[in-house]
XYZ file of C-alpha atoms in Angstrom:
637
model
C 0.000 0.000 0.000
C 1.967 3.005 -1.216
C 2.268 6.534 -2.498
C 4.788 7.765 -5.086
C 7.930 9.333 -3.832
C 7.642 8.285 -0.181
C 10.642 7.130 1.773
C 11.146 5.886 5.332
C 12.456 9.228 6.495
C 12.910 9.891 10.180
C 9.719 10.887 11.980
C 8.943 11.972 15.478
C 6.586 9.897 17.641
C 3.674 12.236 16.925
C 4.718 13.077 13.376
C 1.939 13.540 10.839
C 4.278 14.463 7.963
C 3.314 13.281 4.520
C 5.976 13.503 1.795
C 4.389 11.319 -0.842
C 3.518 12.492 -4.336
C 0.363 11.319 -6.136
C 0.215 7.853 -7.651
C 2.566 7.308 -10.630
C 5.227 9.631 -11.953
C 4.962 13.351 -11.337
C 4.915 14.959 -14.786
C 6.900 18.072 -13.790
C 9.993 17.240 -15.842
C 10.897 19.559 -18.690
C 11.776 16.670 -20.961
C 8.215 15.998 -22.178
C 7.869 19.640 -23.149
C 11.275 19.756 -24.804
C 10.369 16.570 -26.626
C 7.125 18.209 -27.761
C 9.038 21.167 -29.187
C 11.470 18.777 -30.883
C 8.631 16.761 -32.389
C 6.878 19.906 -33.629
C 10.166 21.145 -35.057
C 10.735 17.813 -36.786
C 7.155 17.815 -38.091
C 7.350 21.378 -39.422
C 10.764 20.860 -40.979
C 9.684 17.507 -42.382
C 6.572 18.973 -43.988
C 8.580 21.914 -45.297
C 11.242 19.594 -46.703
C 8.639 17.382 -48.371
C 6.839 20.397 -49.827
C 10.056 21.918 -51.133
C 11.236 18.589 -52.498
C 7.973 18.044 -54.354
C 8.046 21.601 -55.686
C 11.629 21.136 -56.831
C 10.712 17.915 -58.598
C 7.759 19.640 -60.260
C 10.039 22.425 -61.476
C 12.499 19.889 -62.840
C 9.636 18.121 -64.603
C 8.486 21.426 -66.090
C 12.052 22.184 -67.173
C 12.381 18.739 -68.758
C 9.109 19.228 -70.617
C 10.224 22.672 -71.813
C 13.562 21.328 -73.101
C 11.756 18.473 -74.834
C 9.446 20.891 -76.637
C 12.354 23.139 -77.667
C 14.280 20.118 -78.958
C 11.301 19.089 -81.085
C 11.051 22.632 -82.452
C 14.762 22.705 -83.323
C 14.433 19.279 -84.927
C 11.704 20.550 -87.243
C 13.554 23.777 -88.092
C 16.831 21.971 -88.802
C 15.133 19.475 -91.079
C 13.487 22.352 -92.932
C 16.832 24.119 -93.330
C 18.654 21.055 -94.618
C 15.752 20.024 -96.848
C 15.925 23.464 -98.456
C 19.680 23.127 -98.982
C 19.279 19.586 -100.298
C 16.629 20.771 -102.742
C 19.089 23.277 -104.207
C 21.741 20.572 -104.570
C 19.202 18.247 -106.190
C 18.436 20.885 -108.839
C 22.136 21.302 -109.609
C 22.680 17.509 -109.677
C 19.757 16.985 -112.051
C 21.049 19.667 -114.392
C 24.533 18.197 -114.268
C 23.182 14.745 -115.156
C 21.521 16.192 -118.289
C 24.314 18.636 -119.220
C 25.596 18.131 -122.821
C 29.287 17.692 -123.276
C 31.107 20.918 -123.882
C 28.650 22.996 -121.919
C 29.916 24.774 -118.778
C 29.238 22.806 -115.583
C 28.301 25.805 -113.434
C 27.200 29.233 -114.456
C 27.597 32.288 -112.217
C 23.841 32.634 -112.223
C 23.429 29.106 -110.865
C 25.945 29.779 -108.079
C 24.131 32.959 -107.086
C 20.728 31.271 -107.219
C 21.847 28.461 -104.899
C 23.467 30.825 -102.436
C 20.433 33.072 -102.278
C 17.926 30.214 -102.037
C 19.621 28.076 -99.390
C 22.599 29.976 -98.045
C 25.051 27.453 -99.512
C 28.370 28.811 -100.669
C 31.387 27.572 -102.582
C 29.268 25.390 -104.881
C 31.365 22.886 -106.862
C 31.006 19.770 -109.044
C 33.292 16.716 -109.258
C 33.335 13.885 -111.799
C 33.150 10.182 -111.003
C 36.917 10.089 -110.277
C 36.716 13.002 -107.834
C 38.296 15.552 -110.189
C 36.759 18.994 -109.951
C 34.833 19.973 -113.006
C 33.823 23.382 -111.671
C 34.454 25.487 -108.585
C 36.957 23.299 -106.741
C 40.202 24.631 -108.184
C 41.769 25.287 -104.762
C 40.354 22.234 -102.978
C 41.846 18.794 -102.602
C 40.469 16.093 -104.845
C 37.199 14.652 -103.633
C 38.753 11.237 -104.019
C 41.298 11.973 -101.265
C 38.708 11.314 -98.521
C 36.156 8.616 -98.120
C 33.286 10.824 -99.240
C 33.555 9.872 -102.936
C 33.482 6.186 -102.117
C 30.407 6.576 -99.896
C 28.639 8.610 -102.566
C 29.428 6.156 -105.372
C 28.372 3.134 -103.325
C 25.004 4.602 -102.359
C 22.092 2.828 -103.995
C 19.949 5.957 -103.856
C 20.613 9.620 -104.277
C 20.792 11.040 -100.753
C 22.433 13.916 -98.960
C 25.826 13.339 -97.310
C 27.029 15.719 -94.584
C 30.623 16.041 -93.352
C 32.301 18.390 -90.918
C 32.332 20.685 -89.254
C 35.598 22.161 -90.537
C 37.113 25.582 -90.903
C 37.148 26.781 -94.527
C 40.749 27.759 -95.278
C 40.183 30.668 -97.691
C 37.408 32.348 -95.706
C 38.282 31.171 -92.196
C 34.655 30.413 -91.310
C 33.262 27.173 -89.871
C 31.147 25.167 -92.305
C 29.409 21.866 -92.879
C 30.055 20.222 -96.248
C 26.931 18.978 -98.029
C 27.285 16.501 -100.918
C 24.792 14.842 -103.250
C 25.613 12.246 -105.939
C 24.953 12.904 -109.644
C 23.258 9.886 -111.244
C 22.157 9.314 -114.826
C 18.749 7.935 -115.684
C 20.067 4.415 -115.253
C 21.368 5.159 -111.748
C 25.066 5.182 -112.841
C 27.302 7.363 -110.675
C 28.539 10.371 -112.677
C 29.975 12.578 -109.939
C 28.915 14.796 -107.060
C 27.583 18.257 -106.300
C 29.302 19.772 -103.246
C 28.600 22.980 -101.269
C 29.416 24.448 -97.865
C 26.824 25.558 -95.291
C 28.241 28.193 -92.915
C 27.491 27.223 -89.310
C 26.313 30.727 -88.507
C 23.571 30.087 -91.028
C 21.970 28.144 -88.137
C 21.563 31.391 -86.177
C 18.136 31.909 -87.659
C 17.082 28.428 -86.427
C 18.090 29.226 -82.837
C 16.986 32.866 -82.729
C 14.130 33.532 -80.333
C 14.671 30.471 -78.117
C 13.868 31.155 -74.428
C 16.759 29.397 -72.711
C 17.136 31.592 -69.646
C 20.325 33.293 -68.507
C 22.457 30.164 -68.510
C 20.607 27.795 -70.828
C 22.211 26.277 -73.924
C 21.146 24.589 -77.163
C 23.616 22.627 -79.287
C 23.791 20.596 -82.454
C 26.280 17.748 -82.625
C 27.111 15.067 -85.131
C 26.476 11.438 -84.331
C 30.092 11.123 -83.197
C 29.412 14.066 -80.823
C 31.412 16.703 -82.722
C 30.021 20.135 -81.841
C 28.375 21.788 -84.867
C 26.586 24.725 -83.326
C 25.939 26.170 -79.879
C 23.689 28.896 -78.585
C 25.153 31.011 -77.163
C 27.990 30.960 -79.660
C 31.250 30.182 -77.853
C 33.952 32.865 -77.602
C 36.695 30.253 -78.002
C 35.164 28.711 -81.102
C 38.511 27.358 -82.351
C 38.693 25.066 -79.311
C 35.013 24.279 -79.036
C 33.657 23.796 -82.562
C 34.200 20.184 -83.712
C 35.129 19.186 -80.131
C 33.775 15.832 -79.006
C 34.187 16.534 -75.286
C 30.833 15.828 -73.618
C 29.593 14.692 -70.203
C 29.542 11.033 -69.236
C 25.748 11.193 -68.877
C 25.340 12.323 -72.498
C 27.581 9.535 -73.790
C 25.544 7.030 -71.779
C 22.356 8.407 -73.326
C 23.786 8.204 -76.853
C 24.786 4.586 -76.321
C 21.147 3.592 -75.858
C 18.662 3.147 -78.709
C 15.882 5.636 -79.184
C 15.227 8.970 -80.809
C 15.120 11.177 -77.698
C 15.683 11.269 -73.955
C 16.475 13.298 -70.835
C 19.412 13.624 -68.463
C 20.779 16.024 -65.867
C 24.485 16.803 -65.860
C 27.102 19.511 -65.680
C 28.004 20.511 -69.237
C 31.592 19.655 -70.143
C 32.166 22.989 -71.915
C 31.249 25.371 -69.066
C 30.558 23.196 -65.984
C 26.989 24.505 -65.556
C 24.455 21.942 -64.328
C 21.487 21.695 -66.664
C 18.373 19.615 -67.213
C 18.801 18.436 -70.804
C 16.641 16.938 -73.532
C 18.259 15.374 -76.598
C 16.774 14.326 -79.920
C 18.173 12.646 -83.019
C 17.186 14.537 -86.203
C 15.449 12.029 -88.529
C 17.268 11.591 -91.873
C 20.291 13.628 -90.739
C 23.453 12.573 -88.864
C 22.764 15.239 -86.249
C 21.672 15.361 -82.601
C 19.936 18.331 -80.966
C 20.587 18.955 -77.248
C 18.686 21.585 -75.247
C 19.535 22.357 -71.626
C 18.008 24.703 -69.028
C 20.299 25.699 -66.162
C 19.226 24.373 -62.779
C 20.075 27.708 -61.159
C 17.763 29.515 -63.585
C 14.588 27.504 -63.084
C 15.280 26.940 -59.375
C 15.478 30.650 -58.611
C 11.778 30.646 -57.704
C 12.353 27.532 -55.641
C 15.154 29.268 -53.749
C 12.787 32.125 -52.928
C 10.185 29.614 -51.756
C 12.859 27.923 -49.656
C 13.637 31.204 -47.927
C 9.958 31.975 -47.332
C 9.160 28.484 -46.038
C 12.209 28.607 -43.789
C 11.044 31.890 -42.272
C 7.513 30.566 -41.777
C 8.836 27.355 -40.225
C 11.037 29.348 -37.880
C 8.120 31.517 -36.800
C 5.937 28.428 -36.300
C 8.555 26.634 -34.215
C 9.229 29.738 -32.139
C 5.506 30.194 -31.538
C 5.110 26.557 -30.503
C 8.141 26.801 -28.221
C 6.691 29.854 -26.466
C 3.275 28.192 -26.103
C 4.825 24.982 -24.768
C 6.889 26.969 -22.270
C 3.770 28.770 -21.056
C 1.941 25.438 -20.821
C 4.864 23.984 -18.877
C 4.790 26.799 -16.345
C 1.005 26.588 -15.983
C 1.176 22.796 -15.688
C 3.868 23.049 -13.052
C 1.698 25.383 -10.999
C -1.342 23.123 -11.392
C 0.677 20.053 -10.444
C 1.997 21.798 -7.343
C -1.527 22.728 -6.307
C -2.770 19.211 -7.082
C -0.005 17.678 -4.963
C -0.959 19.893 -2.047
C -4.611 18.905 -2.411
C -3.614 15.269 -2.716
C -1.500 15.406 0.422
C -4.418 16.953 2.280
C -6.779 14.278 0.958
C -4.364 11.523 1.943
C -3.767 12.911 5.404
C -7.419 13.392 6.278
C -8.954 10.542 4.286
C -10.901 7.930 6.209
C -9.418 5.284 3.936
C -6.181 3.599 4.952
C -3.597 4.984 2.500
C -0.260 3.250 2.978
C 3.003 3.134 1.042
C 5.682 0.474 1.280
C 8.986 -0.455 -0.318
C 9.590 -3.541 -2.429
C 10.622 -5.470 0.692
C 7.201 -4.632 2.229
C 8.487 -2.072 4.734
C 6.037 0.738 5.457
C 7.182 4.161 4.243
C 4.027 6.170 4.965
C 0.934 5.661 7.116
C -1.988 8.071 7.178
C -4.605 8.823 9.811
C -7.135 6.590 8.045
C -4.798 3.613 8.445
C -4.390 4.409 12.135
C -8.170 4.578 12.608
C -8.778 1.304 10.755
C -5.942 -0.782 12.222
C -5.069 0.932 15.510
C -1.332 1.389 14.818
C 0.225 4.886 14.904
C 2.438 6.171 12.101
C 5.594 6.137 14.227
C 4.860 2.505 15.160
C 4.579 1.364 11.537
C 6.973 3.451 9.392
C 10.135 1.423 8.844
C 8.508 -1.831 9.962
C 7.230 -4.721 7.850
C 3.621 -4.647 6.734
C 3.376 -8.268 7.923
C 2.568 -6.858 11.378
C -1.022 -6.269 10.203
C -1.323 -9.486 8.154
C -2.976 -12.605 9.623
C -0.982 -15.812 9.316
C -3.245 -17.055 6.538
C -2.601 -13.857 4.487
C 1.229 -13.791 4.535
C 1.537 -15.559 1.157
C -1.003 -13.114 -0.275
C 1.491 -10.283 0.355
C 4.282 -12.183 -1.418
C 2.100 -12.784 -4.482
C 0.905 -9.180 -4.432
C 4.428 -7.710 -4.444
C 5.433 -10.051 -7.270
C 2.687 -8.490 -9.412
C 3.721 -4.991 -8.358
C 7.336 -5.637 -9.410
C 5.990 -6.553 -12.873
C 4.244 -3.164 -13.014
C 0.705 -4.520 -12.652
C -2.107 -2.541 -11.043
C -4.130 -4.684 -8.643
C -7.798 -3.744 -8.681
C -9.860 -3.712 -5.485
C -10.097 -7.115 -3.795
C -11.476 -8.272 -0.441
C -9.002 -9.367 2.209
C -8.458 -9.384 5.978
C -6.071 -7.353 8.148
C -5.223 -7.547 11.871
C -6.157 -4.726 14.218
C -3.681 -3.796 16.927
C -5.966 -5.385 19.536
C -5.911 -8.662 17.575
C -9.364 -8.758 15.972
C -9.672 -9.294 12.229
C -10.792 -6.410 10.035
C -12.481 -7.031 6.677
C -10.992 -4.646 4.108
C -11.236 -3.867 0.390
C -7.751 -3.064 -0.929
C -6.435 -1.774 -4.273
C -2.699 -1.565 -5.004
C -0.634 0.250 -7.652
C 3.107 0.311 -8.432
C 5.210 3.244 -7.256
C 7.754 4.581 -9.780
C 10.834 6.759 -9.551
C 11.607 9.514 -12.085
C 13.276 6.956 -14.375
C 10.209 4.748 -14.568
C 11.527 2.001 -12.296
C 9.224 0.339 -9.745
C 10.442 1.248 -6.251
C 7.458 0.299 -4.131
C 3.706 0.048 -3.925
C 0.858 2.261 -2.827
C -2.493 1.002 -1.620
C -5.852 2.286 -0.517
C -7.736 0.125 1.962
C -11.271 0.557 3.248
C -12.819 -1.109 6.313
C -15.783 -3.070 4.947
C -16.713 -4.931 8.155
C -20.052 -3.147 8.479
C -20.676 -3.524 4.774
C -20.054 -7.270 5.005
C -22.483 -7.531 7.936
C -25.104 -5.579 5.998
C -24.627 -7.808 2.969
C -25.095 -10.874 5.149
C -28.228 -9.355 6.651
C -29.580 -8.566 3.193
C -28.851 -12.121 2.103
C -30.657 -13.426 5.171
C -33.673 -11.260 4.467
C -33.742 -12.501 0.909
C -33.549 -16.229 1.724
C -34.459 -16.730 5.431
C -37.678 -16.306 7.368
C -37.056 -13.388 9.778
C -38.957 -15.017 12.684
C -37.772 -18.614 12.623
C -34.492 -18.078 10.653
C -35.542 -21.023 8.500
C -35.226 -20.927 4.689
C -38.135 -19.054 3.112
C -40.144 -20.068 0.053
C -37.476 -18.807 -2.418
C -34.670 -20.808 -0.810
C -36.985 -23.818 -0.341
C -37.765 -23.964 -4.065
C -34.060 -23.743 -4.861
C -33.236 -26.606 -2.468
C -36.149 -28.669 -3.797
C -35.018 -28.098 -7.372
C -31.501 -29.239 -6.434
C -32.961 -32.370 -4.825
C -34.924 -33.135 -8.014
C -31.792 -32.651 -10.126
C -29.847 -35.075 -7.911
C -32.698 -37.576 -8.065
C -32.614 -37.555 -11.872
C -28.835 -37.627 -12.011
C -28.289 -40.372 -9.388
C -31.508 -42.317 -10.141
C -32.586 -42.083 -6.502
C -35.626 -40.921 -4.534
C -36.468 -38.249 -2.022
C -39.496 -36.957 -0.169
C -41.244 -33.734 0.729
C -43.325 -33.375 3.925
C -45.876 -30.558 4.134
C -46.820 -29.510 7.712
C -49.691 -27.241 8.714
C -50.471 -26.389 12.369
C -54.057 -27.112 13.408
C -56.139 -24.455 15.150
C -53.262 -21.954 14.991
C -55.643 -19.073 14.294
C -57.630 -19.927 17.426
C -54.378 -19.904 19.401
C -53.471 -16.495 17.993
C -56.894 -15.068 18.737
C -56.989 -16.502 22.272
C -53.443 -15.879 23.508
C -52.196 -13.143 21.136
C -49.629 -12.903 18.351
C -46.672 -13.001 20.713
C -47.678 -16.454 21.889
C -48.372 -17.444 18.262
C -44.832 -16.394 17.289
C -43.473 -18.452 20.197
C -45.338 -21.515 18.903
C -43.933 -20.956 15.392
C -40.363 -20.666 16.691
C -40.801 -23.756 18.860
C -42.213 -25.661 15.893
C -39.194 -24.673 13.775
C -36.795 -25.832 16.471
C -38.539 -29.183 16.997
C -38.663 -29.895 13.259
C -34.982 -28.993 12.807
C -33.999 -31.208 15.725
C -35.539 -34.343 14.201
C -34.218 -34.242 10.609
C -30.883 -35.024 9.027
C -28.228 -32.368 8.393
C -28.788 -32.854 4.670
C -32.528 -32.194 5.009
C -34.065 -28.732 4.630
C -36.706 -27.380 7.018
C -38.435 -24.275 5.616
C -41.310 -22.009 6.547
C -43.613 -21.193 3.662
C -45.491 -18.547 5.624
C -48.160 -18.398 8.317
C -48.365 -21.793 10.038
C -47.069 -23.848 7.054
C -43.725 -25.665 7.135
C -41.993 -27.956 4.637
C -39.274 -30.577 5.080
C -37.253 -31.675 2.007
C -35.507 -35.036 2.400
C -33.147 -35.761 -0.533
C -31.107 -38.902 -1.197
C -33.435 -41.575 0.267
C -31.993 -44.286 -1.978
C -32.857 -45.922 -5.276
C -35.637 -48.170 -3.876
C -38.996 -46.320 -3.751
C -40.308 -48.696 -1.056
C -37.376 -47.848 1.183
C -37.936 -44.138 0.559
C -41.612 -44.557 1.439
C -40.806 -46.302 4.743
C -38.218 -43.618 5.590
C -40.642 -40.746 5.053
C -43.403 -42.516 7.001
C -41.016 -43.058 9.916
C -40.004 -39.404 9.697
C -43.647 -38.287 9.830
C -44.222 -40.352 12.970
C -41.164 -38.750 14.595
C -42.225 -35.257 13.587
C -45.822 -35.754 14.729
C -44.616 -37.083 18.063
C -42.150 -34.217 18.490
C -44.758 -31.581 17.727
C -47.359 -33.100 20.051
C -45.180 -32.676 23.134
C -46.735 -30.156 25.576
C -45.688 -26.501 25.325
C -46.122 -24.293 28.398
C -48.317 -21.295 27.612
C -48.747 -19.364 30.808
C -50.255 -21.777 33.289
C -51.391 -24.098 30.504
C -49.638 -26.996 28.821
C -50.488 -26.830 25.115
C -49.679 -29.577 22.613
C -48.946 -28.549 19.054
C -51.284 -30.323 16.705
C -50.371 -30.534 13.021
C -51.550 -32.063 9.775
C -48.822 -33.666 7.660
C -48.857 -34.558 3.984
C -46.047 -36.165 2.037
C -44.917 -36.836 -1.492
C -42.128 -39.188 -2.605
C -40.315 -37.943 -5.737
C -37.885 -39.741 -8.014
C -36.053 -39.574 -11.369
C -39.332 -39.091 -13.229
C -40.159 -35.805 -11.425
C -39.078 -32.422 -12.799
C -41.416 -29.729 -11.528
C -40.839 -28.599 -7.902
C -44.191 -26.765 -7.843
C -46.003 -29.982 -8.752
C -44.271 -31.923 -5.954
C -45.121 -29.169 -3.492
C -48.738 -29.099 -4.669
C -49.137 -32.880 -4.262
C -47.789 -32.793 -0.700
C -50.056 -29.838 0.073
C -53.105 -31.804 -1.114
C -52.065 -34.807 0.980
C -51.738 -32.512 3.986
C -55.249 -31.124 3.424
C -56.605 -34.667 3.179
C -55.183 -35.448 6.621
C -56.471 -32.128 7.971
C -59.964 -33.057 6.747
C -59.623 -36.431 8.476
C -58.634 -34.674 11.705
C -61.682 -32.411 11.518
C -64.003 -35.340 10.842
C -62.581 -37.171 13.843
C -62.951 -34.080 16.029
C -66.551 -33.634 14.892
C -67.350 -37.264 15.701
C -65.833 -36.922 19.158
C -67.731 -33.710 19.788
C -71.043 -35.299 18.737
C -70.418 -38.280 21.053
C -69.702 -35.977 23.960
C -72.809 -33.985 23.152
C -74.960 -37.144 23.103
C -73.615 -38.268 26.459
C -74.349 -34.889 27.963
C -77.969 -35.222 26.921
């Protein structure tokens, strides 16, 4: 029986000190509040981080979609540009295939027309052996490279692109475009060759919204740089360079016409979200990248704003928690004071003890219930108030307390100082230290002696006749039903004897109810004295009594003889004189009986049959009395 925080501190003989805290752990520590702030901080920061992460991913997705759309636009514009250039070369090739011998291969007008229409310059024509027929006087033979072989081996007339390279005479960077010249039978006659200045691609890339640090490039299939927006300042080192990021090379090694990747560009080290696309029909790849720093600028501003809001939220929560902590501490202090007052002046026995069952606190209620003073119990074993038959109960109880169990109210017995036993209802709870370890037990005990007596009295009123203390009708029917159940189960017999006092009303009217009650009590005593311990004598009410005799054996004849013998004994016992004032009065009764066995089930039916038998005997008694009275009357005449 214990209270939290108590200890067997020194106490004076008349000490009434109470140092215990309420049951359980006192929640005055700052740690729960600090933990609350930490959890709120983690929750706010977690939500902010998730929100920012999702927003960042959405911005990256939008950037990837934007680069994909730009790449598709560049793809279409590049194909249009090269289709226009190829169309000009096709016109020249067709004319060359039909040109009569002796006629000039290229006229100045044709050169000007091609340059104006498609931007191609340095137009030239070679024969099937790679010798220049027109316009290539200062160039190496077309047969010196592999271009002539590729052109002559082609089964169809298609555009061939080489480069980029710097044109020696002009010093500008160009792509070389070549188309084979075939006769009507498909025989290779030569090639039409022209250069496309790389800056001609400016008009394709003009107007692209790439941000401050975005970039769009065109590369060959072997990753040689053809064009870049913005145009590089160190073009001599950059144009035709195949230096690219590892991520781009990995993308190019996979099949497919387009894709995405994020990487730092090899040329300038800027991290970009990139989309790439192979240009159909051309040996070119378009790459469009938006700088992460550009499209994440809004995200950075959101990060700053969310950080400020999170800081304000956490600070607000911290202040509120601190205020709650201070208010809680004040409330707990007030509650502890109220609790100590309740404990000290409670009529219940509130006791605390250590794990070895030594008392550490003892309130006035315990002193009133058990007679021991606080100074006589603190520091001593609780076994002093335990009867010998309850010592093991304490051992079992403390074992449950050590496991942290709460023992709900149970009925037990304690010893008063003067030695008498006290019925008590006790509930016990573990006592913890600030680290959550069980250090003892606290209990509340209530003296239930009077309550037990009242319960017994209520039970008696419910099942016993208040005058004779015999079982009443309710208990009789229960006992009779049990006897019938045993008879069916054990295949045996029993009997019921119904007893009714004769002329009891006349006795009541003549000598009063007090004398009538005396006769009823005497009848109950005489009946109880002449039956077995296993038999039940009950009062139905008024002057009616019943005796239930179970277990009279399996033989019905034997049961019949036993009940007849019992009736003789009862009739003889009741007929003995009873002193009523100066008179000696014999108790006359009518008895009826009923033997029951395995075939009987209804207790009311058995009772009814015995009642009818009793009334038959009562009628016989009256007839006999009438005959006697008539005889006496005749003699008197």
